XYZ file of C-alpha atoms in Angstrom:
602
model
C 143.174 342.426 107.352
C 146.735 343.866 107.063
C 148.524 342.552 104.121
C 152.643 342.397 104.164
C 154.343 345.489 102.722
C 157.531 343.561 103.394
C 159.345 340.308 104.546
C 160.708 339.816 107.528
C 164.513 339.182 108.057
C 163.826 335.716 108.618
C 161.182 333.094 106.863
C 159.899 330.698 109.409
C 157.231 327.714 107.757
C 154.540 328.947 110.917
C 154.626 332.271 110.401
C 154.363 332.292 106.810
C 151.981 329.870 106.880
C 150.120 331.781 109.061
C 150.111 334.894 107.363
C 148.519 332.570 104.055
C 145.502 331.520 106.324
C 145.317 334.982 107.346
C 144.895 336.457 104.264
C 147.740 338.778 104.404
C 150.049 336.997 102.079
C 150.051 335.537 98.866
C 152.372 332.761 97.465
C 152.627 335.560 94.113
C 153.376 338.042 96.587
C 155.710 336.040 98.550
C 157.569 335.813 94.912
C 157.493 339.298 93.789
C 159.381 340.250 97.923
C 161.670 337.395 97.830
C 162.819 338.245 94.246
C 163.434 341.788 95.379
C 165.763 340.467 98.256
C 167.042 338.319 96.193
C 168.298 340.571 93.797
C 170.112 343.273 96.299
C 171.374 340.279 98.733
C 175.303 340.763 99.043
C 177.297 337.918 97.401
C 178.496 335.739 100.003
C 179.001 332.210 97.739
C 175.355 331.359 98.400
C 174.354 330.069 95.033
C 175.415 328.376 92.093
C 172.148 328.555 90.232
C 168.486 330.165 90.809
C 164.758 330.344 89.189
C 164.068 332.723 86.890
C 161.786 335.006 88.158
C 159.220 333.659 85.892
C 159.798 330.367 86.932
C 159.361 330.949 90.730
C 156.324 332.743 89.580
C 155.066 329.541 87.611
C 155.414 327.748 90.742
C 153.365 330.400 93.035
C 150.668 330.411 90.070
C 150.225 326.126 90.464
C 149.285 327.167 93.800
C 146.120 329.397 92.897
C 143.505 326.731 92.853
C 144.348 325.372 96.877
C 144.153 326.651 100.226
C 146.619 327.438 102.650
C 145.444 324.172 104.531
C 145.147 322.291 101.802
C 148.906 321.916 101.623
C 151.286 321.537 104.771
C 154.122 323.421 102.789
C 151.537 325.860 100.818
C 154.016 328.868 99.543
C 157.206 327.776 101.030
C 160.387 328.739 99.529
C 163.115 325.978 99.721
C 167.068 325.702 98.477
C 168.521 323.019 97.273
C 171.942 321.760 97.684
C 173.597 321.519 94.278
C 174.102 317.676 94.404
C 170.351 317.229 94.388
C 168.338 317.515 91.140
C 165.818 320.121 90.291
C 164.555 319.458 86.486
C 164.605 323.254 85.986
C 167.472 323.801 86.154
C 171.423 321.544 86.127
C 172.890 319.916 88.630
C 176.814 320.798 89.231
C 177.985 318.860 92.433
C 180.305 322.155 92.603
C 182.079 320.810 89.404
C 181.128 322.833 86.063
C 182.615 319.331 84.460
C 180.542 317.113 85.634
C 177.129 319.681 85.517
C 174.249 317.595 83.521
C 170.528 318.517 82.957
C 167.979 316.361 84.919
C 165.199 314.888 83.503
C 163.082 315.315 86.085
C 163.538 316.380 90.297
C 164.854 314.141 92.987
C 162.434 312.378 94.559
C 162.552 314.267 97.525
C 162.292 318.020 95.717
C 159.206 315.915 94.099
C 157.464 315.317 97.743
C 157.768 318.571 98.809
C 156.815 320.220 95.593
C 153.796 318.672 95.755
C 153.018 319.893 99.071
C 153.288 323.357 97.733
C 156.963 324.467 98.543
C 158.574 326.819 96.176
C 162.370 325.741 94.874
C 164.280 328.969 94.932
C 167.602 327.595 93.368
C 170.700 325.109 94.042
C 173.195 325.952 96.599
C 176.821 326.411 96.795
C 178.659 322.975 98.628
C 182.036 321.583 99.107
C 182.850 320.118 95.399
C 181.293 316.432 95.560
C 180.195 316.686 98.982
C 183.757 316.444 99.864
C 184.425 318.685 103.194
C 183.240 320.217 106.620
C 184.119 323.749 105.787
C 182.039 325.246 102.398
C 185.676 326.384 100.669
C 186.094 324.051 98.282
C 184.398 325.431 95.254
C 185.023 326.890 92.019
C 182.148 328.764 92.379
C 183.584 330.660 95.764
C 183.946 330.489 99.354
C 180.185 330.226 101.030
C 180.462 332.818 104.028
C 179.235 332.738 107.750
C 176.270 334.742 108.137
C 176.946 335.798 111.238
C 180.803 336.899 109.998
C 181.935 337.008 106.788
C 185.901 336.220 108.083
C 184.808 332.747 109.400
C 183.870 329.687 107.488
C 179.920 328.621 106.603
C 180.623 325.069 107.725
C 180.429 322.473 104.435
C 179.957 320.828 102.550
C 176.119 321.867 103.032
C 177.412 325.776 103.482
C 174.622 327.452 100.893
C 171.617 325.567 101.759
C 172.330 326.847 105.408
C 173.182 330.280 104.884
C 170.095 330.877 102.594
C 167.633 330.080 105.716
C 169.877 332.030 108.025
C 169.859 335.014 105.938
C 166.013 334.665 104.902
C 166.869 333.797 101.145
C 164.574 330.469 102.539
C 162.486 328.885 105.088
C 164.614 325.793 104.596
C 166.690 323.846 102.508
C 167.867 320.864 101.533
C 171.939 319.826 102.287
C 173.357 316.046 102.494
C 174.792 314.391 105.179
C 177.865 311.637 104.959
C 180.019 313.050 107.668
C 178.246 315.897 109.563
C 177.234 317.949 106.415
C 174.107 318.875 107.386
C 174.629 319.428 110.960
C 178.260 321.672 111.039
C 176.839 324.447 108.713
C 173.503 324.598 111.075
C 175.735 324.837 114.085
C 177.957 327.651 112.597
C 174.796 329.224 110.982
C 172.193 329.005 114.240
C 169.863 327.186 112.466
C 168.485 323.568 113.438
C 170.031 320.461 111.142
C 168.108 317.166 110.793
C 170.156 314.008 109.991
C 167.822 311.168 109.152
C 168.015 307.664 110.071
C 170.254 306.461 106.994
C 167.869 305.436 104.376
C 164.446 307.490 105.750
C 164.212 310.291 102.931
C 165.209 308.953 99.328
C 168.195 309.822 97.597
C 167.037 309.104 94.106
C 168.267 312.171 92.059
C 171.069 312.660 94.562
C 174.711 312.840 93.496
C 176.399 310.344 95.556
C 179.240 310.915 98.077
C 179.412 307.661 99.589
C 176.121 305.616 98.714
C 175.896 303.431 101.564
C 176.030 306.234 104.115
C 174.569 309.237 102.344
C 171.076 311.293 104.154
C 169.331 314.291 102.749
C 169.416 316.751 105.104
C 167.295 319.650 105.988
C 168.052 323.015 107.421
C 165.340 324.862 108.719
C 164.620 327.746 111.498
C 162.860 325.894 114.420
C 162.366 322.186 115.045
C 158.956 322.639 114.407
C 159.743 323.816 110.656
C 161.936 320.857 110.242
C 159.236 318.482 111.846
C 156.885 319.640 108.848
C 159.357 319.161 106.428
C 160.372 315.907 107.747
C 156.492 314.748 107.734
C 156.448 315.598 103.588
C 159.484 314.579 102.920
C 159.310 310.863 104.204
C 157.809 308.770 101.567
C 159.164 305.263 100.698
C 160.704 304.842 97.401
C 160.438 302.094 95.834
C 163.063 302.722 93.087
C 165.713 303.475 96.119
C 167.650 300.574 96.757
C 169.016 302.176 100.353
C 165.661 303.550 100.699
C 164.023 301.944 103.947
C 160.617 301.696 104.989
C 160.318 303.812 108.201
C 160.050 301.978 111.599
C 159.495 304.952 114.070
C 160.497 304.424 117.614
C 157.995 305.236 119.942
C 159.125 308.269 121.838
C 159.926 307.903 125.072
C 157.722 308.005 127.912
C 160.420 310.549 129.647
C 161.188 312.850 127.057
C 158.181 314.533 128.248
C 159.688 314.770 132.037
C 162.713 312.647 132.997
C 165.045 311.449 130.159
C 168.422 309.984 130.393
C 171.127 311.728 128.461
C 174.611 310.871 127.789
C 177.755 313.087 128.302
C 181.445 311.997 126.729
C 183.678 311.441 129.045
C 185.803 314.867 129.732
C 188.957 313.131 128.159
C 186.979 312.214 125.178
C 185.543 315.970 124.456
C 187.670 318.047 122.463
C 187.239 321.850 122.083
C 190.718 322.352 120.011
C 191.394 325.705 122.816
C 187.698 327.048 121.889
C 187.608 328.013 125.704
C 183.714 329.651 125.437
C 182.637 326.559 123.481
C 183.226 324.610 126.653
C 181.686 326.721 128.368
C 178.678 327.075 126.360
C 178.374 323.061 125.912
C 178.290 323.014 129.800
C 175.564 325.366 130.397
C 173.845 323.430 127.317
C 174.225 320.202 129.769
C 172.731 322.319 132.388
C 170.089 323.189 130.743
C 169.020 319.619 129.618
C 168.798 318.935 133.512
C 166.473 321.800 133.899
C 164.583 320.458 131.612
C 164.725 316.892 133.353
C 167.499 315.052 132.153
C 169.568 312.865 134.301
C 173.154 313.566 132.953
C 175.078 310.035 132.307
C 178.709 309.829 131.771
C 179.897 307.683 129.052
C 182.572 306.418 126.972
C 182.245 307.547 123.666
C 185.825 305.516 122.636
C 183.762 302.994 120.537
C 182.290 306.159 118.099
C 185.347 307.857 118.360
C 187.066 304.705 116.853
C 184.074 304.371 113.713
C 185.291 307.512 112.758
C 188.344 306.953 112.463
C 187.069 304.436 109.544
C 185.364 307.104 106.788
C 188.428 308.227 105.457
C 190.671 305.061 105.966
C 188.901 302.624 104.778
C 186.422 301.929 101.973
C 184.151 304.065 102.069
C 186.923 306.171 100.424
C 186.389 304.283 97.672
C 182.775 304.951 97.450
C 183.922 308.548 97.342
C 185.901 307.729 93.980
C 183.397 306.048 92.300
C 181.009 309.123 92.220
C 184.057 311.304 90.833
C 186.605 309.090 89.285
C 186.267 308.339 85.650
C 186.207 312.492 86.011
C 189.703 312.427 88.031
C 190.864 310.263 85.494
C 190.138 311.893 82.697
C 190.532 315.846 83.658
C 191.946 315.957 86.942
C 192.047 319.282 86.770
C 188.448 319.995 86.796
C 188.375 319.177 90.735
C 189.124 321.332 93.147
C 192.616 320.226 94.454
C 191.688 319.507 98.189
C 188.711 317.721 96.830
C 191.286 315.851 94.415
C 193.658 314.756 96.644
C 191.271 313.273 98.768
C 189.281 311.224 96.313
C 192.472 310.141 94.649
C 193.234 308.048 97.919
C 190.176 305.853 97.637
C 191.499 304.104 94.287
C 194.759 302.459 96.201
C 191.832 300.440 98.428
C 191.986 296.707 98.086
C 189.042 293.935 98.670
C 191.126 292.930 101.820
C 191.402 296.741 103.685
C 187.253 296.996 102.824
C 186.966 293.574 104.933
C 189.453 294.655 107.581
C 187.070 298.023 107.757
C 183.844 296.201 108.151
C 185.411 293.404 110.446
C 186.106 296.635 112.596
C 183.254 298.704 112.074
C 180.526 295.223 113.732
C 182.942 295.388 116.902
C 182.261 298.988 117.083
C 178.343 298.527 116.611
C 178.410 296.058 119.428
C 179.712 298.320 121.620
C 177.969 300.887 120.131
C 174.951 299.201 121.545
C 175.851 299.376 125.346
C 176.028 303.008 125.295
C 172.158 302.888 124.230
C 171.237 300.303 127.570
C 172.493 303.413 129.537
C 170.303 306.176 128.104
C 167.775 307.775 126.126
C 170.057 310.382 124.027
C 173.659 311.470 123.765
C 174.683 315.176 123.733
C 177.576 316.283 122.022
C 178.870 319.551 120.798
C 178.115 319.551 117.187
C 181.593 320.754 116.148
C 184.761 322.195 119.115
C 185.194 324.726 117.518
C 185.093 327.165 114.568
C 187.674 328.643 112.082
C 188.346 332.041 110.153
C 188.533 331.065 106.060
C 191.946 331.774 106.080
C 192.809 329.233 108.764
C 191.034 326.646 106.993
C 192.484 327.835 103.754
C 196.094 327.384 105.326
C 195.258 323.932 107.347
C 192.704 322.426 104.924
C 192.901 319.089 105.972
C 193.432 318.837 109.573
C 191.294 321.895 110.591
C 188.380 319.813 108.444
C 189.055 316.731 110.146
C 188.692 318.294 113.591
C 185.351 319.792 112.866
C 184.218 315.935 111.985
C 184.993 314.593 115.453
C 181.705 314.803 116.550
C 180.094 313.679 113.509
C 181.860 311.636 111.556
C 180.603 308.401 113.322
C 177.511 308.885 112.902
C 176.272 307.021 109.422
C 178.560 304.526 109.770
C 177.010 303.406 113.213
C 173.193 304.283 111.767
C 172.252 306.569 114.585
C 169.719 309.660 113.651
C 170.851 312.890 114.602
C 169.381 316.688 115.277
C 171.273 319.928 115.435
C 170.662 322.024 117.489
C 171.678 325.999 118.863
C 172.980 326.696 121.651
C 173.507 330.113 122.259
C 176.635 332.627 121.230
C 180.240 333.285 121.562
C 181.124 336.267 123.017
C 182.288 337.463 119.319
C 178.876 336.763 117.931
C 179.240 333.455 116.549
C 176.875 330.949 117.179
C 177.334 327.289 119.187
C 175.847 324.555 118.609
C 175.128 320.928 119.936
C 173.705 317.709 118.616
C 171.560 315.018 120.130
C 171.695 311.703 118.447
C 170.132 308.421 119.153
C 169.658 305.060 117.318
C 168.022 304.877 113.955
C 164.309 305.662 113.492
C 164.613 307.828 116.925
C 163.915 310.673 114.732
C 161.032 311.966 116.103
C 161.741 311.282 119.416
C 164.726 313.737 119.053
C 162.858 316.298 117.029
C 160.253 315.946 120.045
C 162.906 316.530 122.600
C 164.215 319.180 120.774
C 160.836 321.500 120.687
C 160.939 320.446 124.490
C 164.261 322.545 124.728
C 163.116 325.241 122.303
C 160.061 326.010 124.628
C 162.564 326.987 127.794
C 165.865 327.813 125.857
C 165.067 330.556 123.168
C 167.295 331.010 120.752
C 167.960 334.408 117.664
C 166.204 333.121 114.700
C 168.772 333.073 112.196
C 170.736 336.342 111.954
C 167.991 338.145 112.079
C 168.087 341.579 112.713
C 164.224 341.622 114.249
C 163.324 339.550 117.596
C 162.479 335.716 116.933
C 158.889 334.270 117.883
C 161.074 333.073 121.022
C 161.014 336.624 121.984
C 157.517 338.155 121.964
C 157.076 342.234 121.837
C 156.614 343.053 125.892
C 158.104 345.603 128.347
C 158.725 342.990 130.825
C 160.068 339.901 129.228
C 158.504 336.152 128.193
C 157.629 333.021 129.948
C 160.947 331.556 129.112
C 162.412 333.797 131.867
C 164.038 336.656 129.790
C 163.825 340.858 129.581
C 164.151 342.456 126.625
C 166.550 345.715 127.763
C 167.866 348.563 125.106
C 170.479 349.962 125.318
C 172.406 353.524 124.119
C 175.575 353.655 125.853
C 178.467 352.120 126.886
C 176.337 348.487 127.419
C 176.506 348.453 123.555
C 178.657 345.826 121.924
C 182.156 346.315 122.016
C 182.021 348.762 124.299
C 182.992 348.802 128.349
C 180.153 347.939 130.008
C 178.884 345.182 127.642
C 180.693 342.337 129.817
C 178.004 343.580 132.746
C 175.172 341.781 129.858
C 177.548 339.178 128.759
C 178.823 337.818 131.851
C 174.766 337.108 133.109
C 174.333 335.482 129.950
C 173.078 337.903 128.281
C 172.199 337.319 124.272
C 171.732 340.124 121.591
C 168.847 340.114 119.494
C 168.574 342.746 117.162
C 170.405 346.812 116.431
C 167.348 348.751 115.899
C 166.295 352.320 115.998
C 163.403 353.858 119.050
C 160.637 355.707 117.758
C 161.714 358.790 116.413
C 160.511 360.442 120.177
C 164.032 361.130 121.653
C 166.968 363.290 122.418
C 170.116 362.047 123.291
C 172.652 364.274 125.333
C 176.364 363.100 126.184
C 176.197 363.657 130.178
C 178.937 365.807 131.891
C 181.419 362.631 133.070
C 181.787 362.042 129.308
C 181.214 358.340 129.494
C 178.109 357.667 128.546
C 174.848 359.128 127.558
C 171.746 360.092 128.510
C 168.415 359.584 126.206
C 165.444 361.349 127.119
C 162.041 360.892 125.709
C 161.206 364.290 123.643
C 158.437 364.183 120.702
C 160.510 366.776 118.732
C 163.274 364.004 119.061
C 165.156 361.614 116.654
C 165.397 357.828 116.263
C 168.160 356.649 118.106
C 170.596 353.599 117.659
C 170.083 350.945 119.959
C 170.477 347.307 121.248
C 167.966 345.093 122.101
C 169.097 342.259 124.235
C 167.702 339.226 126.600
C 169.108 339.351 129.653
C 167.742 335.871 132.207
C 165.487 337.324 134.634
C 167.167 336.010 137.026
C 170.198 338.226 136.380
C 167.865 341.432 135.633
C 168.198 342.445 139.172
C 171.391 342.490 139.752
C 171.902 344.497 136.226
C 169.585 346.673 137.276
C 170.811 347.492 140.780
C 174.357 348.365 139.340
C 173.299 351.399 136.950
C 174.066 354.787 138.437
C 172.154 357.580 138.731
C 170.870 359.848 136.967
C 170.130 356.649 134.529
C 167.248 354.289 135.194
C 165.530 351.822 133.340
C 162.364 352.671 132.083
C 159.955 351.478 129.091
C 161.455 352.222 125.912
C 159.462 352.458 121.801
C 161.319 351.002 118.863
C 161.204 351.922 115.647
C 158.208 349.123 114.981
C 156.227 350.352 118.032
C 156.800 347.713 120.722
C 158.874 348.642 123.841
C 161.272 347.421 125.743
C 162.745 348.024 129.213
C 165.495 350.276 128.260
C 167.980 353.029 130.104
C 166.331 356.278 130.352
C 167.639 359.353 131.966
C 165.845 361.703 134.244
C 165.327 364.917 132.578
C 167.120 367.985 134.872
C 170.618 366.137 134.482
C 170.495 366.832 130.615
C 169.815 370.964 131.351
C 173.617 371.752 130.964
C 174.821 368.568 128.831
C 175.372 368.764 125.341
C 172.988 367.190 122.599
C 174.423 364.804 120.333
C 170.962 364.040 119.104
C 171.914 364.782 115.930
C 174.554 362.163 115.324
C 171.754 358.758 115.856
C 173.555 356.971 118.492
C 176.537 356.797 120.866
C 178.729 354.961 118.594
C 178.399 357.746 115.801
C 178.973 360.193 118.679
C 182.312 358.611 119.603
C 183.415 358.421 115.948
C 182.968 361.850 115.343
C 185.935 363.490 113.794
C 187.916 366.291 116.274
């Protein structure tokens, strides 16, 4: 049995858990890799606070004496927002003012514990939960892991990033006002909103009480399925803890299913031009899939919104943080400030006005639900660079809340989900929500979708179970092509991949098995298998069958498209070139790739 030299890029539950059952892993060893990558990650405002080595160790010892299916969550490594308490070590809300020592772990951490997950460490958040964007902490800005320029999404931005960069199979984020579904849209990860009141939030720093979820980040649906299935236990000593009441799923989720579409007047992309694009093919997918699109007016959740930070629950904000405002302002962060401060000018008569409004809303809030199953939104319009956010804190944050903002106040149950790439390598996302206890209904629709629209696990840098190692492609209906040349990002024939929806999955290396030469038009190259060769840089994308043929059909002679080896011995369809054009051309083998070639000093 072959036992893991190394992690992968990315930690997904089923693959680790099948590499315990397997024999090829160890929770200790598990530890001892993770520590190491760990340890050289970059900083990129992922943590506030992690285990010891010895303590992550302690935890992968407890595990000795069970099996891999004795626990669903046997040897999982977990984050943990840093508004939720893990005894071992203190719990900061992002305010090194208000940090204090737990007695003993959240209730949740407690559940999944148990099951045998490993806590890793607390994560970096918007201070108090406070914020849509993950830059407003003292303990730094949290950065996209797809692009360090652009913002992680908040105020759940560390949990997130540390499953998209394999610091974690999943984590643990809160969710008020789209916290733990805009940092899984801007990180490619899936984000499960409970029904308010499913998970416990005993040992959870409040934001607003009455509307607060634990969230939970994870790779796949299936991942957050499992962690969903540990994680919901009724607790007792929760007063806004409630007993789950599962809706049965519905008959047509497993063929015909009724979604809902805003209205186009009510969808707002804020000039993200490829967002709308993407959220339209994301609509056309759902039909492929057998869902009857549905127009409808969204007005209704559009108006709840508008409540959360008008109205009283703006004063729930300011009872978590304000005998600290009062007392040393200055420990807050000042957007975070500034924002609480408003909820102590709230009388008894605006909170009546509020909920007077908010059961009109829910009335009409129920008619949407007579005319379908689901509703499909974008998760967020758009996304930002940090220094646009840090210029327009406020109204940049409130736009990426459109979408989600409505949601707790109206008790619907929500699920993140990918869906697909911009054409500058950040990720899209959308969000199917439904009424409360639908959550497994969504979480079923949404393995549905992940079985036809694959999806880059995290920012991987290897292919994603959604891609399986073949020369020709998957049943999902994609090929796996390399390529050398001028198809490479950036470069001027990428748009012919991009424009057929193309999506790129990994920069790798072939075998070490080839030569490249730089053919006589000076445009491109030509890489010819050679066993005295070199590894060469390369791309590995899916390109929709559908498209291949076309792609195909365009690429000039003397290049073809043959099978190509990567560096971990699968192939690939890739662009060879036939052998007697590369007699007279000149061989840049020597400089690893086209891109090195072209950068080469005169």
């Amino acid at each position: 049995m072959k036992t893991w030299s190394e992690l992968p890029e990315v930690l997904s539950i089923a693959s680790l858990s099948q590499a315990y059952r397997d024999g090829a892993l160890t929770p200790t060893a598990l530890v001892e890799m993770l520590w190491q990558r760990l340890e050289s990650a970059p900083a990129c405002g992922v943590w506030i606070s992690r285990l010891p080595f010895e303590g992550m160790l302690a935890y992968a010892a407890a595990l000795s004496e069970q099996a891999p299916d004795d626990l669903p969550l046997y040897g999982i490594p977990f984050a943990i927002k840093d508004n939720i308490d893990l005894a071992d070590l203190p719990t900061t809300a992002a305010c090194p003012a208000y940090a204090y020592q737990p007695k003993q772990s959240a209730f949740v951490v407690r559940q999944l514990i148990a099951a045998g997950a490993i806590p890793v460490g607390k994560t970096n958040l918007d201070q108090f939960a406070t914020g849509l964007v993950g830059t407003r902490s003292p303990y730094g800005v949290c950065r996209n892991s797809f692009d360090p320029a652009y913002i992680a999404g908040g105020s759940s931005s560390g949990s997130a990033v540390a499953v998209a960069t394999g610091l974690a199979s999943f984590a643990l984020g809160t969710d008020t006002a789209g916290s733990g579904r805009v940092p899984a849209a801007f990180n490619n990860l899936v984000g499960v909103k409970p029904t308010r009141g499913l998970l416990s939030t005993c040992g959870v720093v409040p934001a607003c009480r009455s509307l607060d979820c634990v969230s939970i980040f994870a790779l796949t649906a299936a991942d957050a399925e499992r962690v969903l299935r540990v994680a919901n236990v009724y607790d007792a000593e929760d007063s806004y803890n409630r007993p789950d009441q599962p809706l049965p799923v519905p008959p047509g989720f497993a063929g015909r299913f009724r979604f809902g579409v805003p209205k186009p007047e009510q969808l707002q992309f804020f000039g993200d031009e490829v967002a709308e694009i993407l959220f339209k093919d994301a609509i056309a997918q759902l039909v492929e899939q057998g869902g009857s699109a549905v127009e409808v007016d969204i007005q209704a959740l559009l108006d709840a919104a508008g409540l959360l930070y008008a109205g009283p629950w703006l004063a729930e904000r300011y009872l978590a943080a304000g005998e600290l405002l009062q007392t040393n302002p200055e420990a807050l962060f000042p957007v975070t400030r500034a924002i609480i401060a408003n909820g102590a000018n709230l009388s008894a008569a605006d909170a009546w006005r509020a909920f007077y409004r908010l059961q009109e809303l829910k009335v009409r809030r129920d008619a949407i639900w007579r005319q379908i199953d689901v509703l499909v939104t974008p998760t967020t319009g758009t996304i930002y660079p940090i220094a646009a956010v840090e210029a327009s804190p406020l109204e940049l944050n409130s736009r990426l809340g459109y979408y989600t903002n409505f949601m707790n106040l109206l008790d619907l149950s929500a699920i993140a989900l990918p869906a697909g790439f911009r054409g500058n390598g950040l990720p899209f996302g959308i969000t199917l929500c439904a009424p409360a206890f639908a959550d497994r209904a969504l979480l079923a629709l949404a393995k549905r979708r992940a079985q036809s629209v694959p999806h880059k696990l995290g920012v991987s840098q290897t292919l994603s179970a959604e891609f399986p190692a073949a020369d020709t492609g998957d049943a999902a209906g994609f090929v796996r092509v390399a390529v050398c040349g001028a198809h490479l990002s950036g470069l001027p024939l990428n748009r012919l991949l991009t424009d057929r929806g193309g999506v790129l999955l990994q920069r790798t290396h072939t075998a070490p098995t080839y030569r490249l030469y730089a053919l006589p038009d000076g445009k491109r190259p030509g890489m010819v298998r050679d066993e005295t060769g070199a590894a060469i840089a390369v791309e590995v994308w899916a390109l929709p069958i559908g498209r291949y043929g076309e792609f195909v059909a365009e690429i000039p002679p003397p290049l073809g498209i043959g099978s190509v080896q990567l560096q971990d011995g699968t192939s690939v369809q890739g662009f060879v070139c036939e052998a007697a054009a590369v007699r007279e051309a000149l061989d840049i083998t020597d400089y690893g790739g086209w891109r090195a070639y072209l950068a080469r000093p005169d």
